[in-house]
Coordinates of C-alpha atoms in Angstrom, one line a residue:
M15 CA 94.5 110.1 92.0
N16 CA 96.8 107.3 93.2
P17 CA 96.6 108.1 97.4
M18 CA 99.7 107.9 98.0
Q19 CA 100.0 111.5 96.2
F20 CA 97.5 113.0 97.9
L21 CA 99.5 115.7 100.3
K22 CA 102.4 115.8 97.0
D23 CA 99.6 116.8 95.1
T24 CA 98.0 119.2 97.9
Y25 CA 101.3 120.5 99.3
Q26 CA 101.7 124.3 100.0
S27 CA 104.5 125.4 99.8
P28 CA 105.4 127.5 103.0
C29 CA 106.5 131.0 101.7
Q30 CA 107.9 132.2 104.4
Y31 CA 111.3 130.9 103.3
G32 CA 112.3 133.0 100.7
Q33 CA 111.8 132.3 97.0
K34 CA 111.7 128.7 95.9
K35 CA 114.0 128.2 93.1
I36 CA 114.1 124.2 92.7
S37 CA 111.6 121.4 93.2
L38 CA 113.0 118.0 94.0
Y39 CA 110.3 115.2 93.5
I40 CA 110.8 111.6 94.5
T41 CA 107.9 109.1 93.4
Q42 CA 108.3 105.6 94.0
A43 CA 107.6 102.4 91.7
F44 CA 105.2 100.9 94.4
L45 CA 102.7 102.1 96.4
F46 CA 103.8 100.5 99.8
N47 CA 106.6 103.6 99.7
P48 CA 105.2 107.1 100.3
D49 CA 106.3 109.6 97.3
V50 CA 108.3 112.6 98.6
V51 CA 108.5 116.4 97.5
F52 CA 111.6 119.2 98.7
E53 CA 111.2 122.2 97.6
F54 CA 114.2 124.4 97.8
F55 CA 113.7 128.5 99.1
E56 CA 116.4 130.9 98.8
N57 CA 115.8 134.2 100.9
N58 CA 118.8 136.7 101.3
H59 CA 121.4 133.9 100.1
V60 CA 120.1 131.7 103.1
W61 CA 118.5 128.4 101.6
T62 CA 116.0 125.8 103.4
V63 CA 114.6 123.0 102.5
C64 CA 110.9 122.0 102.8
W65 CA 110.0 118.9 102.2
S66 CA 106.3 116.5 102.3
I67 CA 106.0 112.7 102.8
D68 CA 102.9 111.7 101.5
V69 CA 101.2 109.1 103.4
T70 CA 101.4 105.3 102.6
L71 CA 97.9 103.3 102.6
E72 CA 97.3 101.6 105.4
Q73 CA 97.7 105.7 107.1
F74 CA 95.2 106.4 104.1
F75 CA 92.5 104.0 105.0
T76 CA 93.2 104.8 108.4
T77 CA 91.8 108.2 108.0
V78 CA 88.8 107.3 105.4
R79 CA 87.4 104.3 108.6
T80 CA 88.4 107.1 111.2
F81 CA 86.2 109.9 109.2
Q82 CA 83.9 107.1 108.2
L83 CA 83.7 107.9 104.5
D84 CA 81.2 106.1 102.6
K85 CA 82.7 104.9 98.7
A86 CA 80.9 108.5 97.0
E87 CA 82.7 110.5 99.9
R88 CA 86.2 108.4 98.9
T89 CA 85.9 109.2 95.4
A90 CA 84.8 112.8 95.8
I91 CA 87.7 113.5 98.3
I92 CA 90.5 111.7 95.8
H93 CA 89.1 114.2 92.6
D94 CA 88.8 116.8 94.7
P95 CA 90.4 118.1 97.4
T96 CA 88.3 121.1 98.8
C97 CA 85.6 118.7 99.6
N98 CA 86.5 117.8 102.8
Q99 CA 89.4 120.0 104.2
A100 CA 89.2 118.5 107.3
F101 CA 90.5 115.0 105.7
Y102 CA 93.2 116.4 104.6
E103 CA 94.2 118.2 107.9
A104 CA 94.0 114.8 109.5
L105 CA 96.5 113.5 106.4
R106 CA 99.2 116.6 107.6
K107 CA 98.9 115.7 111.4
I108 CA 100.0 112.2 110.4
S109 CA 103.1 113.5 107.9
P110 CA 103.2 117.2 108.5
I111 CA 105.8 119.8 106.0
R112 CA 109.3 119.8 107.4
S113 CA 112.2 122.2 107.0
H114 CA 115.9 122.5 107.2
P115 CA 118.2 125.1 106.7
V116 CA 120.4 123.3 104.1
D117 CA 124.5 123.2 104.6
E118 CA 127.1 125.2 102.9
N119 CA 128.3 122.3 100.4
T120 CA 124.3 122.1 99.0
V121 CA 124.0 125.6 98.8
E122 CA 127.1 125.7 96.0
L123 CA 125.4 122.9 94.3
L124 CA 122.0 124.5 94.2
N125 CA 123.2 128.0 93.6
E126 CA 125.7 126.0 90.6
L127 CA 122.3 124.2 89.7
C128 CA 119.8 127.6 89.6
K129 CA 122.9 129.3 87.2
N130 CA 123.6 126.5 84.8
G131 CA 121.1 124.2 85.4
L132 CA 121.5 119.8 84.1
P133 CA 123.7 119.1 80.5
E134 CA 122.3 116.8 78.3
P135 CA 123.3 113.2 79.0
K136 CA 124.7 111.0 76.8
W137 CA 122.5 107.8 78.1
F138 CA 120.2 107.5 80.4
P139 CA 120.1 104.7 82.5
D140 CA 116.4 103.6 83.5
G141 CA 114.7 100.6 85.0
F142 CA 111.0 99.6 86.4
D143 CA 111.6 99.6 90.2
G144 CA 113.1 101.8 92.5
H145 CA 112.1 105.4 92.4
N146 CA 112.1 108.3 89.5
Y147 CA 113.1 111.6 90.5
R148 CA 111.8 115.1 88.6
I149 CA 113.7 117.8 89.3
V150 CA 111.8 121.3 88.2
F151 CA 113.8 124.7 88.4
D152 CA 111.9 127.4 88.9
G153 CA 113.6 130.5 87.4
L154 CA 114.9 128.5 84.7
F155 CA 111.3 127.0 83.1
E156 CA 113.5 123.8 83.0
E157 CA 112.1 120.1 84.3
Y158 CA 113.9 117.5 84.2
S159 CA 113.5 113.7 84.8
C160 CA 115.6 110.5 85.3
W161 CA 115.7 106.9 87.5
C162 CA 117.3 106.6 90.7
N163 CA 119.9 105.7 88.8
L164 CA 121.6 109.2 87.6
P165 CA 123.4 109.9 84.2
E166 CA 127.4 110.5 84.8
E167 CA 126.6 113.6 83.3
W168 CA 124.8 114.9 86.6
G169 CA 126.7 113.7 88.7
I170 CA 125.9 117.6 91.3
L171 CA 122.8 116.0 92.0
Y172 CA 123.6 112.9 93.4
E173 CA 124.8 115.1 96.1
M174 CA 121.9 117.3 96.4
I175 CA 119.7 114.4 96.8
N176 CA 121.1 112.4 99.2
T177 CA 121.7 115.0 101.4
C178 CA 117.7 115.4 101.2
V179 CA 117.4 111.9 101.7
S180 CA 119.5 112.4 105.3
Y181 CA 117.5 115.8 106.1
A182 CA 114.8 113.5 106.3
N183 CA 115.6 110.9 107.7
L184 CA 114.6 108.0 104.6
Y185 CA 116.1 105.4 104.2
P186 CA 118.9 105.8 101.3
D187 CA 118.0 102.0 99.4
T188 CA 114.7 103.5 99.0
Y189 CA 114.9 107.3 97.9
G190 CA 118.7 107.4 97.6
A191 CA 120.1 108.0 94.5
T192 CA 123.1 106.2 92.6
L193 CA 125.6 107.7 90.3
Y194 CA 126.0 105.6 87.2
T195 CA 129.1 105.8 85.1
E196 CA 129.9 103.1 82.9
D197 CA 131.0 104.6 79.5
R198 CA 127.8 103.7 76.9
T199 CA 129.5 105.4 73.7

């Protein structure tokens, strides 16, 4: 397990916001930027997004030093999050789960996504740097992945992703989406 994924892999959804509909994972190509998970919940037509930003390597190793973990203990917490709950609680204090009500425009996009999913793109832009997105539709049992440069047919995600990045006060160049519109046919 990558230490940058500690909180993503131990993320516990705050179910008080209703039924989880969509999850958005932003995974960084390089270890110096933490990964992020966003989850969208709907309750009586009211949408809430919750997110968790993983800890940085520096925060992780500072916590390891604070807990004075030896090599065997470090290995254990990497492979079994339940072996040291206090350690994970310390990480969660550094990066708590946050939430935000979803604006009306984004609610329309989410409703459309839940109803129709995403179309099959003609071509996927790809790259080795930047970040990747994984979108999971819980009700449809569908999952999609792409690089930070979205295919033109997935323009609906462009606004949704960038709104999430704005809610979380994340740097748009590091986490935001761009839309690839060049015709590759």
